[in-house]
Coordinates of C-alpha atoms in Angstrom, one line a residue:
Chain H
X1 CA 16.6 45.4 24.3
X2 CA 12.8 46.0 23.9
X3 CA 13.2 43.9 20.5
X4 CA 14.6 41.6 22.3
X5 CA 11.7 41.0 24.2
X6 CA 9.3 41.5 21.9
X7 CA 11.2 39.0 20.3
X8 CA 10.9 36.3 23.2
X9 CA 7.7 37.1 24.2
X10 CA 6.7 36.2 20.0
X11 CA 8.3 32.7 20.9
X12 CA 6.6 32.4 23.8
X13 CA 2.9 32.9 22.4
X14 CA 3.9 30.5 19.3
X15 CA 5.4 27.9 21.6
X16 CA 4.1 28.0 24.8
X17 CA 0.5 30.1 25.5
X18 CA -1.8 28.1 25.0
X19 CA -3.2 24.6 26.7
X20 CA -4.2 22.4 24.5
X21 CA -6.9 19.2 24.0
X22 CA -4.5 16.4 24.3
X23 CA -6.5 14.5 21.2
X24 CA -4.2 15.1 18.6
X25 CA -1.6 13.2 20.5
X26 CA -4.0 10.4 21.4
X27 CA -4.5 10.2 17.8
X28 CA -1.4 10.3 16.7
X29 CA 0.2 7.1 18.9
X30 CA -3.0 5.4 18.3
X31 CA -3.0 5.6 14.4
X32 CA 1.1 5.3 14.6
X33 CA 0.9 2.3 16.4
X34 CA -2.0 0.6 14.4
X35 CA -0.1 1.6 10.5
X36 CA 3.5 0.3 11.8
X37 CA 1.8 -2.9 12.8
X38 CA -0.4 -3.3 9.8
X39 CA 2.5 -2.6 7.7
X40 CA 4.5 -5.0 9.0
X41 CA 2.5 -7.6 8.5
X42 CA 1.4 -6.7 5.0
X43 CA 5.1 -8.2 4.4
X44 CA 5.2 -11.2 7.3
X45 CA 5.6 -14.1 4.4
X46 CA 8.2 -12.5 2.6
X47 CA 10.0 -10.8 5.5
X48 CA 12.7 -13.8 5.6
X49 CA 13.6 -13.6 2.0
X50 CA 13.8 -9.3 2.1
X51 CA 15.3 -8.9 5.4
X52 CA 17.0 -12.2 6.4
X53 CA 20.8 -12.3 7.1
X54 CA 20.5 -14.8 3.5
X55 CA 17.6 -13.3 1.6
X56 CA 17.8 -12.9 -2.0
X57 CA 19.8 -10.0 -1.4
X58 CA 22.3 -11.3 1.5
X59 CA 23.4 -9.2 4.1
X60 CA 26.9 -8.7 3.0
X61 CA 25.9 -6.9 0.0
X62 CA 23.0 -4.8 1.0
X63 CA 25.5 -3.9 3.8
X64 CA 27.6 -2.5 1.3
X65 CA 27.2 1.1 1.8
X66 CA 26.0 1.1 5.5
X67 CA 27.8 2.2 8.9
X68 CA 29.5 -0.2 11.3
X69 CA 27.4 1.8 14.2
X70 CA 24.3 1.0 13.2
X71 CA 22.3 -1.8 14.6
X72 CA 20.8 -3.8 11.7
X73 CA 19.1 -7.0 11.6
X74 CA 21.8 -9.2 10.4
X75 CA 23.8 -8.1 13.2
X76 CA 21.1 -9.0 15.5
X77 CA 20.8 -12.6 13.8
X78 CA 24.5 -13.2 14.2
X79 CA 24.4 -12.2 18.1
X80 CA 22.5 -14.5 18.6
X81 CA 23.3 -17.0 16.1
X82 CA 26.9 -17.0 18.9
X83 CA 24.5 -18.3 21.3
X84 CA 23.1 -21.3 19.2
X85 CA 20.2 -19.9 18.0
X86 CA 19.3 -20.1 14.3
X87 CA 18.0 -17.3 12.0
X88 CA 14.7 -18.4 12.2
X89 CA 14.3 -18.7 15.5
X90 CA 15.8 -14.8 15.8
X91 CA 13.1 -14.0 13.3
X92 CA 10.3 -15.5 14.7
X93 CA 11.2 -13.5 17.7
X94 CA 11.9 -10.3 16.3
X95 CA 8.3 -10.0 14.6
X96 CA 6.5 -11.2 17.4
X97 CA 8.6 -8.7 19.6
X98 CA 7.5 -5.9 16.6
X99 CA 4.3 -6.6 16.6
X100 CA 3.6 -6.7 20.2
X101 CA 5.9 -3.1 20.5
X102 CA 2.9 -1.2 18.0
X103 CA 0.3 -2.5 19.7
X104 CA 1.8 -1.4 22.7
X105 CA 2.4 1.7 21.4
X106 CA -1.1 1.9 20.1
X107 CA -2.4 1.4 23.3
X108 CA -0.4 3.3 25.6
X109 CA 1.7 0.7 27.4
X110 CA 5.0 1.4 28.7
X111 CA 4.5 3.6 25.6
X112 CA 8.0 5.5 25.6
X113 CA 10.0 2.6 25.8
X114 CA 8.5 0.9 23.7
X115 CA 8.2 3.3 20.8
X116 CA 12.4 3.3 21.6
X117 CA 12.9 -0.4 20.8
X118 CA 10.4 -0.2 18.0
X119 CA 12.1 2.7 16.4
X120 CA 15.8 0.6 17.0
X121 CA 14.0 -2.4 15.5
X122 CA 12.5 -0.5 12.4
X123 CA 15.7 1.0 11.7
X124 CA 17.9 -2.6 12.3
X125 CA 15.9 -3.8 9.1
X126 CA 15.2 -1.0 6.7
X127 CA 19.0 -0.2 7.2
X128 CA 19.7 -3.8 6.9
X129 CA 18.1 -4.2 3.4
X130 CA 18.4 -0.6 2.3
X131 CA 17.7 -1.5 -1.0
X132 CA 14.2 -1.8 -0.2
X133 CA 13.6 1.5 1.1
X134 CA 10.6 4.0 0.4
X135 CA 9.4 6.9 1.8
X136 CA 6.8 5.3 4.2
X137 CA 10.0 3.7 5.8
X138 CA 11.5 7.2 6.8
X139 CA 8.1 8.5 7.7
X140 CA 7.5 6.0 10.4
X141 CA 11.2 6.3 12.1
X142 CA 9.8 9.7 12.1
X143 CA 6.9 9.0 13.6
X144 CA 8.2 6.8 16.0
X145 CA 10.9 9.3 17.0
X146 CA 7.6 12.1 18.0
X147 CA 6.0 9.4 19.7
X148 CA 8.7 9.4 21.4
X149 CA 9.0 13.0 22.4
X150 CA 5.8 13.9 22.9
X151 CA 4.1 12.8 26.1
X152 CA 2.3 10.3 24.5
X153 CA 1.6 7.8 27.5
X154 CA 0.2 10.6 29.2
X155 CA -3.5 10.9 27.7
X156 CA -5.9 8.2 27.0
X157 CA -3.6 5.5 27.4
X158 CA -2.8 1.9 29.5
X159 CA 0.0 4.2 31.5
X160 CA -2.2 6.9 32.8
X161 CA -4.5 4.4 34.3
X162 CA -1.4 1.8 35.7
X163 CA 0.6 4.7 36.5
X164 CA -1.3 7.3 36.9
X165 CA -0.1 9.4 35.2
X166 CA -0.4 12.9 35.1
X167 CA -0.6 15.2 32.5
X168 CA 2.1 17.8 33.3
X169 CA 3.7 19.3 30.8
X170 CA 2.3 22.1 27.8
X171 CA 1.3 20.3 24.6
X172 CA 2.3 23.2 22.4
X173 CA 5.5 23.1 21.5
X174 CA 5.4 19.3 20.2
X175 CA 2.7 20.2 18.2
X176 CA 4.6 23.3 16.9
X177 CA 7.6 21.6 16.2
X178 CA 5.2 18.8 14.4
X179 CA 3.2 21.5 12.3
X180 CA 6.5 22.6 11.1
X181 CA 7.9 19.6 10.7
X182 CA 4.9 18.9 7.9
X183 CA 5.0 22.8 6.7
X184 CA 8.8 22.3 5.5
X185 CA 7.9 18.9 4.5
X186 CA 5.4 19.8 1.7
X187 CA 7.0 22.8 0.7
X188 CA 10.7 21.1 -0.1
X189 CA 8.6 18.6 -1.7
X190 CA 6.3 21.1 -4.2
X191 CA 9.5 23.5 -4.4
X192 CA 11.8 20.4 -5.8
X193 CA 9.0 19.9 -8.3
X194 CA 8.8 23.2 -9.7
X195 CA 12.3 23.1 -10.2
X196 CA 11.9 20.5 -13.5
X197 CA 10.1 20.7 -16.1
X198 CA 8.0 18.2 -16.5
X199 CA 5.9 18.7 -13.9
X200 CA 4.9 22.0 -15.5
X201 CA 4.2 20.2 -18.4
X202 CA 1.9 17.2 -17.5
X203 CA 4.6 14.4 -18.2
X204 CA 5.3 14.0 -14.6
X205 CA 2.0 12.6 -13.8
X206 CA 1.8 10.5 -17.3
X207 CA 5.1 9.0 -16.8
X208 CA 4.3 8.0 -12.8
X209 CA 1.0 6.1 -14.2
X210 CA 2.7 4.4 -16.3
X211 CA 5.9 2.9 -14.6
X212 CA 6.0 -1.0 -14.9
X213 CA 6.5 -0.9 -11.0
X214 CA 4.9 1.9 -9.5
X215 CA 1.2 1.6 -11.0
X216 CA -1.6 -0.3 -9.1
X217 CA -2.8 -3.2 -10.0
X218 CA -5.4 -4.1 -7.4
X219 CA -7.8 -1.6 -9.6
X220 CA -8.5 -1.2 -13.4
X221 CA -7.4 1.9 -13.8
X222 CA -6.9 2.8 -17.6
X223 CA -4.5 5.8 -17.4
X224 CA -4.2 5.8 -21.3
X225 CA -7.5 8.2 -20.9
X226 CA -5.0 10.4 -20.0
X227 CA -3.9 10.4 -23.4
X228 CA -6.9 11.6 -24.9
X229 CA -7.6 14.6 -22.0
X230 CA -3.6 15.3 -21.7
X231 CA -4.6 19.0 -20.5
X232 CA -6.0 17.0 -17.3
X233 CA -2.4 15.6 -16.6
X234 CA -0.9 19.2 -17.1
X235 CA -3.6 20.7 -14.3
X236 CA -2.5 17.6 -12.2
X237 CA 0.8 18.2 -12.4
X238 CA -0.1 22.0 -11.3
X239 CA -2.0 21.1 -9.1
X240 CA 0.6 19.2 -7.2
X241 CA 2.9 22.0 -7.3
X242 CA 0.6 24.2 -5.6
X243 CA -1.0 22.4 -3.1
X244 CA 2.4 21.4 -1.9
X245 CA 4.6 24.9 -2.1
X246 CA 1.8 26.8 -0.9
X247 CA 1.0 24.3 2.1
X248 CA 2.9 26.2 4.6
X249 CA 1.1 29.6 3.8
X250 CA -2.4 28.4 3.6
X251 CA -2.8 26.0 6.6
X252 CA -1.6 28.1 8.5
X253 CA -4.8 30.7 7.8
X254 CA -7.9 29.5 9.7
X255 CA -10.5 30.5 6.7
X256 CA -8.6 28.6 4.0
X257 CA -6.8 25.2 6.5
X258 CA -9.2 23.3 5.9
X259 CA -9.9 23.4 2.2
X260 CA -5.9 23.3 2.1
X261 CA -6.1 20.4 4.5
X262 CA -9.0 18.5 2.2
X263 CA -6.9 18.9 -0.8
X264 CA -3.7 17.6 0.7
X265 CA -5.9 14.3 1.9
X266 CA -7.5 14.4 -1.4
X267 CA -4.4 14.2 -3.0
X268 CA -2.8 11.4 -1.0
X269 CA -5.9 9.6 -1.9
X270 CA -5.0 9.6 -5.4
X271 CA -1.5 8.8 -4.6
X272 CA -3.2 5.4 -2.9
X273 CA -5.2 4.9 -5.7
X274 CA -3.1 5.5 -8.8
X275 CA -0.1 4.4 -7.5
X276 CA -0.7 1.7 -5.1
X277 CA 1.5 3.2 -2.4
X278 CA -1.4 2.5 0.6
X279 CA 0.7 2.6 4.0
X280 CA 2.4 6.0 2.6
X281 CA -0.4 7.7 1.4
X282 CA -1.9 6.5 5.4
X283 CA 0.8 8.1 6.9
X284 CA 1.0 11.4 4.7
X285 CA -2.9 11.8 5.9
X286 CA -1.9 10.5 9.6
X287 CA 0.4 13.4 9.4
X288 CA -1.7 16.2 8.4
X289 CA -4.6 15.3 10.4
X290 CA -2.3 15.6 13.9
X291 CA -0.8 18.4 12.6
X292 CA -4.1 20.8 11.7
X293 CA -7.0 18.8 12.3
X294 CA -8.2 19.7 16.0
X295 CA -7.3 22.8 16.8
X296 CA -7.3 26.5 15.0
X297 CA -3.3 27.0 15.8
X298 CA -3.8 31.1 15.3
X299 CA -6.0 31.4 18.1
X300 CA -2.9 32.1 20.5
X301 CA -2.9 34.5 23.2
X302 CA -0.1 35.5 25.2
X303 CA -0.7 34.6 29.3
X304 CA 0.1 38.1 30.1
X305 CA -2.2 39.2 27.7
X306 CA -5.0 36.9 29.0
X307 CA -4.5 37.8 32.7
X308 CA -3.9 41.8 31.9
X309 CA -7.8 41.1 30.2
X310 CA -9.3 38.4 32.8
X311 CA -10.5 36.7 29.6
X312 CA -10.5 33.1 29.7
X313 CA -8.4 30.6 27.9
X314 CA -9.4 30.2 24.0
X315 CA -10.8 26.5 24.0
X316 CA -9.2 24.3 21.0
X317 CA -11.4 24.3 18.3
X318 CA -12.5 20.3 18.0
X319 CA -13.1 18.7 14.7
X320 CA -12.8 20.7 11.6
X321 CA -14.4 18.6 9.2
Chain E
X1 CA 15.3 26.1 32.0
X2 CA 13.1 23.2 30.6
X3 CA 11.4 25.8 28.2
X4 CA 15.0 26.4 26.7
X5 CA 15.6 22.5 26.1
X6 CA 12.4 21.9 24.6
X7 CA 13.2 25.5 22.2
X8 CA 16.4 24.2 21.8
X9 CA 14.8 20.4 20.7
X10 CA 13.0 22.3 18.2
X11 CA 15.8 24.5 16.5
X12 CA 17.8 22.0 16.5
X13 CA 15.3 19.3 14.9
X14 CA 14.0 21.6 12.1
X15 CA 17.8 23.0 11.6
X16 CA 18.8 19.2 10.4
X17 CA 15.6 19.1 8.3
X18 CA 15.9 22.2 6.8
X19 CA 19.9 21.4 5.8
X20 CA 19.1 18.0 5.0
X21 CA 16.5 19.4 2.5
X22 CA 18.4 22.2 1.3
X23 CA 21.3 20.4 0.1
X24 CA 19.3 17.7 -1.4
X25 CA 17.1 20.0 -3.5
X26 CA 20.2 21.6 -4.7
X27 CA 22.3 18.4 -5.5
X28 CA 19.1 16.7 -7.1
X29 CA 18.4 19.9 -9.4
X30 CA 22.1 20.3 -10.3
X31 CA 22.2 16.3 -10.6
X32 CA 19.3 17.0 -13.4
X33 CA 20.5 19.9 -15.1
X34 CA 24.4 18.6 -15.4
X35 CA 24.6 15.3 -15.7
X36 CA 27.6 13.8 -14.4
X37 CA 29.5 17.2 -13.9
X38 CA 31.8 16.6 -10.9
X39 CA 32.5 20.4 -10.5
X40 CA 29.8 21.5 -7.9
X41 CA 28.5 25.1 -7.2
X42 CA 30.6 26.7 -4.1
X43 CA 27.0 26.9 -2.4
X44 CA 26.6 23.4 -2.7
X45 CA 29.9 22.8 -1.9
X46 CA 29.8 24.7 1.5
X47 CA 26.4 22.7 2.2
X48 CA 28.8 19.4 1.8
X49 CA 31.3 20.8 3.9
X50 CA 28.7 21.8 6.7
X51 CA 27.3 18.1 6.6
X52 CA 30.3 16.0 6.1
X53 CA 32.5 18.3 9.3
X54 CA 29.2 16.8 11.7
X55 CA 28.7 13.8 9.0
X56 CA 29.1 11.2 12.2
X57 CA 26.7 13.0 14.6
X58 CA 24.2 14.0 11.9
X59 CA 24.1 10.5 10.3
X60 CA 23.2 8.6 13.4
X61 CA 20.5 11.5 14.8
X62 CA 19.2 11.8 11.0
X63 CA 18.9 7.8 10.8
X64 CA 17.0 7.2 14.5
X65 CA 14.8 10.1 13.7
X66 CA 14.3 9.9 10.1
X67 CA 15.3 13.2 9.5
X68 CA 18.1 11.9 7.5
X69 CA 16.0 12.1 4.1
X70 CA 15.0 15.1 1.5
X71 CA 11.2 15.3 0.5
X72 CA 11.6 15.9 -3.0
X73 CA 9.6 12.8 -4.0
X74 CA 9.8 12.1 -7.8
X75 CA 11.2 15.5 -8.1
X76 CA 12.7 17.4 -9.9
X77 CA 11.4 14.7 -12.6
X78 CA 10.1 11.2 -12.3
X79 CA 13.2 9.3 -12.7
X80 CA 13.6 6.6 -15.5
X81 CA 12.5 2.6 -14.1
X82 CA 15.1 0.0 -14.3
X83 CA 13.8 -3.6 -15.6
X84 CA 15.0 -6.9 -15.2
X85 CA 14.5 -9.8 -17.4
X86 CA 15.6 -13.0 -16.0
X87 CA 15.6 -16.3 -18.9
X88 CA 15.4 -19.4 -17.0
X89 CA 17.7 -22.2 -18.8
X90 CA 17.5 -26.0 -18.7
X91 CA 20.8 -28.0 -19.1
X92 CA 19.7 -27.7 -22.5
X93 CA 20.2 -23.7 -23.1
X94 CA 16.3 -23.9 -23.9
X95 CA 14.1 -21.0 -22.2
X96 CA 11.8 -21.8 -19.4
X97 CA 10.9 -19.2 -17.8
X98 CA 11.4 -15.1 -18.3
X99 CA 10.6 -13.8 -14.8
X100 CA 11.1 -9.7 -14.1
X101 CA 11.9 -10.2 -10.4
X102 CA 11.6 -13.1 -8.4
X103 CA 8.2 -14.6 -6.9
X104 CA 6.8 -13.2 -3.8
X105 CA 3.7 -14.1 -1.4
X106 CA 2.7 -10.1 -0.7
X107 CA 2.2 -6.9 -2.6
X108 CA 3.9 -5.2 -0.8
X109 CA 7.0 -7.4 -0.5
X110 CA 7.0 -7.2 -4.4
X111 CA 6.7 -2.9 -4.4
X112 CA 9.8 -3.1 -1.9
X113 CA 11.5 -5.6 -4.2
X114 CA 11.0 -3.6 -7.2
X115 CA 13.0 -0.7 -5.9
X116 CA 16.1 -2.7 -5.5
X117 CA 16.9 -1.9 -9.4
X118 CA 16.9 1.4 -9.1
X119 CA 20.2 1.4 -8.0
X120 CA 21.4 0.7 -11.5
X121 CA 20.2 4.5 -11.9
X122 CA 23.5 5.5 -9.8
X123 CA 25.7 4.1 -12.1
X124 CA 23.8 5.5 -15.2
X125 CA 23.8 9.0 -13.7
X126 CA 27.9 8.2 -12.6
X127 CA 28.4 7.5 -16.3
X128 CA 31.8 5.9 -15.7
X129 CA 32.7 3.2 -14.7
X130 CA 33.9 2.5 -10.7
X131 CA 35.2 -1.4 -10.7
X132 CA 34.0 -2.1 -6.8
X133 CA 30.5 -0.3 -7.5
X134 CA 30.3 -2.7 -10.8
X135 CA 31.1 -5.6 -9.0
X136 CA 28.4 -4.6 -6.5
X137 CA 25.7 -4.2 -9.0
X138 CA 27.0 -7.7 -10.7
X139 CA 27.0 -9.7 -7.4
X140 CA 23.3 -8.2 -6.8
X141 CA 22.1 -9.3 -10.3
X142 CA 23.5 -13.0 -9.2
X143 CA 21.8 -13.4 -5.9
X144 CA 18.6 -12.3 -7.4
X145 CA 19.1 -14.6 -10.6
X146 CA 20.1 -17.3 -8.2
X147 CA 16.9 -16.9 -6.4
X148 CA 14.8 -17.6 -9.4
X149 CA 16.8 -19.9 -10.7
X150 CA 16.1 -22.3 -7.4
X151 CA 12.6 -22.6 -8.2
X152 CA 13.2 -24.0 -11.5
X153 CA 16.1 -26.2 -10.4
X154 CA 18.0 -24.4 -13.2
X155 CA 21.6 -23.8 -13.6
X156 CA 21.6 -21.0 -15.8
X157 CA 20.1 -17.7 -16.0
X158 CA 20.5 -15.3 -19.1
X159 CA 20.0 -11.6 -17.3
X160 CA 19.3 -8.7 -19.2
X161 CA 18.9 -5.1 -17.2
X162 CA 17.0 -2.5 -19.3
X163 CA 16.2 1.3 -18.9
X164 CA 12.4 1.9 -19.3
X165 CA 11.2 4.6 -20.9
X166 CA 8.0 5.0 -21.6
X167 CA 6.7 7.5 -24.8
X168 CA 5.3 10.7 -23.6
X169 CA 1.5 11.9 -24.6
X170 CA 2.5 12.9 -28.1
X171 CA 5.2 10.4 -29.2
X172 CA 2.0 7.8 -28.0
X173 CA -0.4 10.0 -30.0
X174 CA 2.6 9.5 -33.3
X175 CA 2.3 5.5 -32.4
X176 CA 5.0 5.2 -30.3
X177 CA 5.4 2.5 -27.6
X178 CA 7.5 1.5 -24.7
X179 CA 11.7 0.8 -25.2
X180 CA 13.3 -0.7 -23.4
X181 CA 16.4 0.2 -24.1
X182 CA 19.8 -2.9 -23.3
X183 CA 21.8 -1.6 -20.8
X184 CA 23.5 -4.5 -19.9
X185 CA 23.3 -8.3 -20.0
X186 CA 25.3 -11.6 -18.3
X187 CA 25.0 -14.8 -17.7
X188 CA 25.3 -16.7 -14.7
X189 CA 26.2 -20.2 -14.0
X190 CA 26.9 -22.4 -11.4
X191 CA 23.6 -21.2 -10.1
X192 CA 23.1 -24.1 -7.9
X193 CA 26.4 -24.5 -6.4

């Protein structure tokens, strides 16, 4: 019985103790919003020919391996294509619709529902053209999804000051659940790596930078240096390992977050770089910097504990770097 | 009561990651260590069983909250690239144009293009042959020779779909370069009717 309690008053102090500065939520929509617009439009030319009920790929065969209860574009197109109205036209729409939905969401207006149709809309055509699918594409349903959850029309947003909205409920647990989230995140992805071999060995990192697809071309990056330092490719490929396996255990201790959190970011960075994946890389460091950047998350004290010692609430530590 | 359905929220969030993840790493690692073995692990095969008895329920949550994904990016190796080459013909058979995919206005539109021939790597790693997946794989090849055949009011386009492989430090170091090594070729015609 009295590990019982113990037990629920643990979950209590992790989950619940604590008021927090609302910023990292305010950050979060706001930088959400801004990269799912940005990234749609990095595609607006070609959207028609990827995503279009006849595309290069046509809708019956990227629909191949896809549910009957999910909404995807093509199914969108031909709703309304029983009303008279041409692909095109259903195109035109749903973009403009998109991009009005993240700036919405950006700015806080009629933020929840908005992040809802936005998230139904963002899955309709990466499920509709599954083909095309990358890891930024699962990472900003994700995203969309905690905008959704959290109370993110509640702070610093186009709500509070039509609505007037107030704040009301504990920020906490969303940003528990989202430091978990990321914690799990990077250690399934360091822990798959360690699992093969040849990200031990180096050739992980020499065979990404040299993919015919997957290098960047917008800079003049002559990986074949590699070659000639190959013990740099090997430290890499360490490198990687670590920072992501040991992710969980070291930003989670105050002294050592924030190097841990520079070398994550650092990292991404070079994903950008090397491999050309921007909008990913953006959201991996969109990620991290709601997760651990504004407050010291140790720093919990249960409220029976700070009334018992009339001391005041701990204030969120602002700003780390 | 509200404290209990934001806990339960949480467990139940993280509990679909962690599976999600779980089985993934397993069935990538034992994907990479026994190619093509059918016969699973029992660990792995209770995993299966746990998604596939909620496979409805988990698949529509996993998909409208993007949970339905592992993380092991380029893990446990950095898979092998697939490579089209697409020869353009005139009505003579002559070459005009080898094209790798088709043209595109954006960057990015040509990274999301590019992953579309990965799925060749399923039927590499399947190592036999399933006639509807072939099909599916041949009818993609079409569409996307079709496409670049329009440009070029061509009728005919030689395919060829090759495995990239790229020498590692030391085979460079010996003077080795890229293969590309034929794993399959066709032609299509009738591209413009």
């Amino acid at each position: 019985m009295k590990n019982i309690h113990k037990l629920k008053k643990s979950i209590d102090d992790f989950f619940f103790n604590i008021d927090l500065n609302p910023q990292f939520i305010v950050f979060f929509r706001i930088s959400v919003g801004l990269l799912v617009g940005l990234h749609f439009l990095s595609m607006w030319p070609d959207f028609q020919r990827l995503y279009g009920k006849y595309g290069i790929v046509p809708w019956d065969l990227q629909g191949f391996f896809i549910g009957d209860g999910i909404l995807t574009l093509p199914k969108i197109i031909n709703f309304f294509e029983g009303y008279g109205i041409e692909e095109p036209v259903t195109l035109l729409g749903f973009k403009t619709l998109y991009l009005l939905l993240a700036l919405f969401v950006a700015v806080g207006f009629l933020t929840r529902p908005s992040a809802i149709l936005l998230l139904v809309m963002q899955v309709s055509f990466i499920k509709g053209a599954w083909l095309y699918t990358y890891g930024v594409d699962v990472f900003t349903s994700m995203s969309l999804f905690y905008v959704i959850i959290f109370p993110s029309g509640r702070h610093n947003s186009v709500d509070k000051f039509l609505f007037k909205r107030k704040p009301g409920e504990t920020l906490m647990p969303f940003r528990r659940m989202f430091q978990l989230h990321v914690s799990i995140a990077y250690f399934f992805s360091g822990f798959a790596k360690s699992l093969g071999n040849n990200w031990w060995n180096g050739e992980a990192i020499w065979k990404a930078t040299h993919m015919p697809y997957t290098t960047n071309n917008d800079f003049s990056f002559n990986s074949m240096w590699f070659a000639n330092h190959s013990g740099l490719v090997v430290i890499m490929g360490w490198s990687i390992i670590i920072i992501e396996m040991l992710y969980p255990v070291f930003v989670w201790i105050p002294k050592i977050r924030k190097l841990w959190l520079s070398l994550t970011i650092m990292m991404h960075l070079g994903i950008a770089l090397v491999l050309g994946l921007y909008f990913f890389s953006a959201i991996m460091i969109i990620w991290n910097l709601t997760a651990f950047y504004f407050y010291a998350p140790v720093e919990i004290r249960s409220q029976e504990k700070i009334e018992t010692e009339k001391e005041p609430i701990p204030v969120p530590e602002v700003g780390m770097i | 009561m509200k404290k209990l359905f934001i806990l339960s929220l949480i467990a139940f969030q993280l509990f679909v990651i962690l599976i999600f993840n779980i089985h993934q790493t397993c069935d990538n690692t034992f994907n990479y260590y026994h190619p093509g073995v059918k016969e699973k692990p029992a660990a792995l095969k209770v995993l299966e069983k746990i998604l596939r008895s909620n496979s409805d329920f988990l698949w529509y949550y996993g998909t409208y909250t993007g949970t339905v994904t592992g993380y092991g990016f380029y893990a446990p190796s950095v898979a092998s690239q697939v490579v089209y080459t697409f020869y353009v013909k005139d009505v003579n058979g002559r070459t005009v144009a080898a094209r790798s995919i088709p043209e595109f206005e954006t960057q990015e539109a040509v990274n999301r293009f590019s992953l579309c021939s990965s799925i060749w790597l399923e039927k590499f790693n399947i190592k036999e042959s399933v006639p509807r997946f072939d099909k599916l794989l041949k009818a993609i090849t079409r569409q996307i020779a079709k496409d670049i055949a329009k440009n070029y009011a061509a009728n005919t386009v030689d395919t060829k779909v090759y495995l990239y492989q790229y020498p590692g430090i030391d085979e460079l170091k010996k003077g080795e370069t890229e293969k590309l090594i034929l794993a399959h070729q066709f032609t299509f015609d009738n591209l413009l009717h």
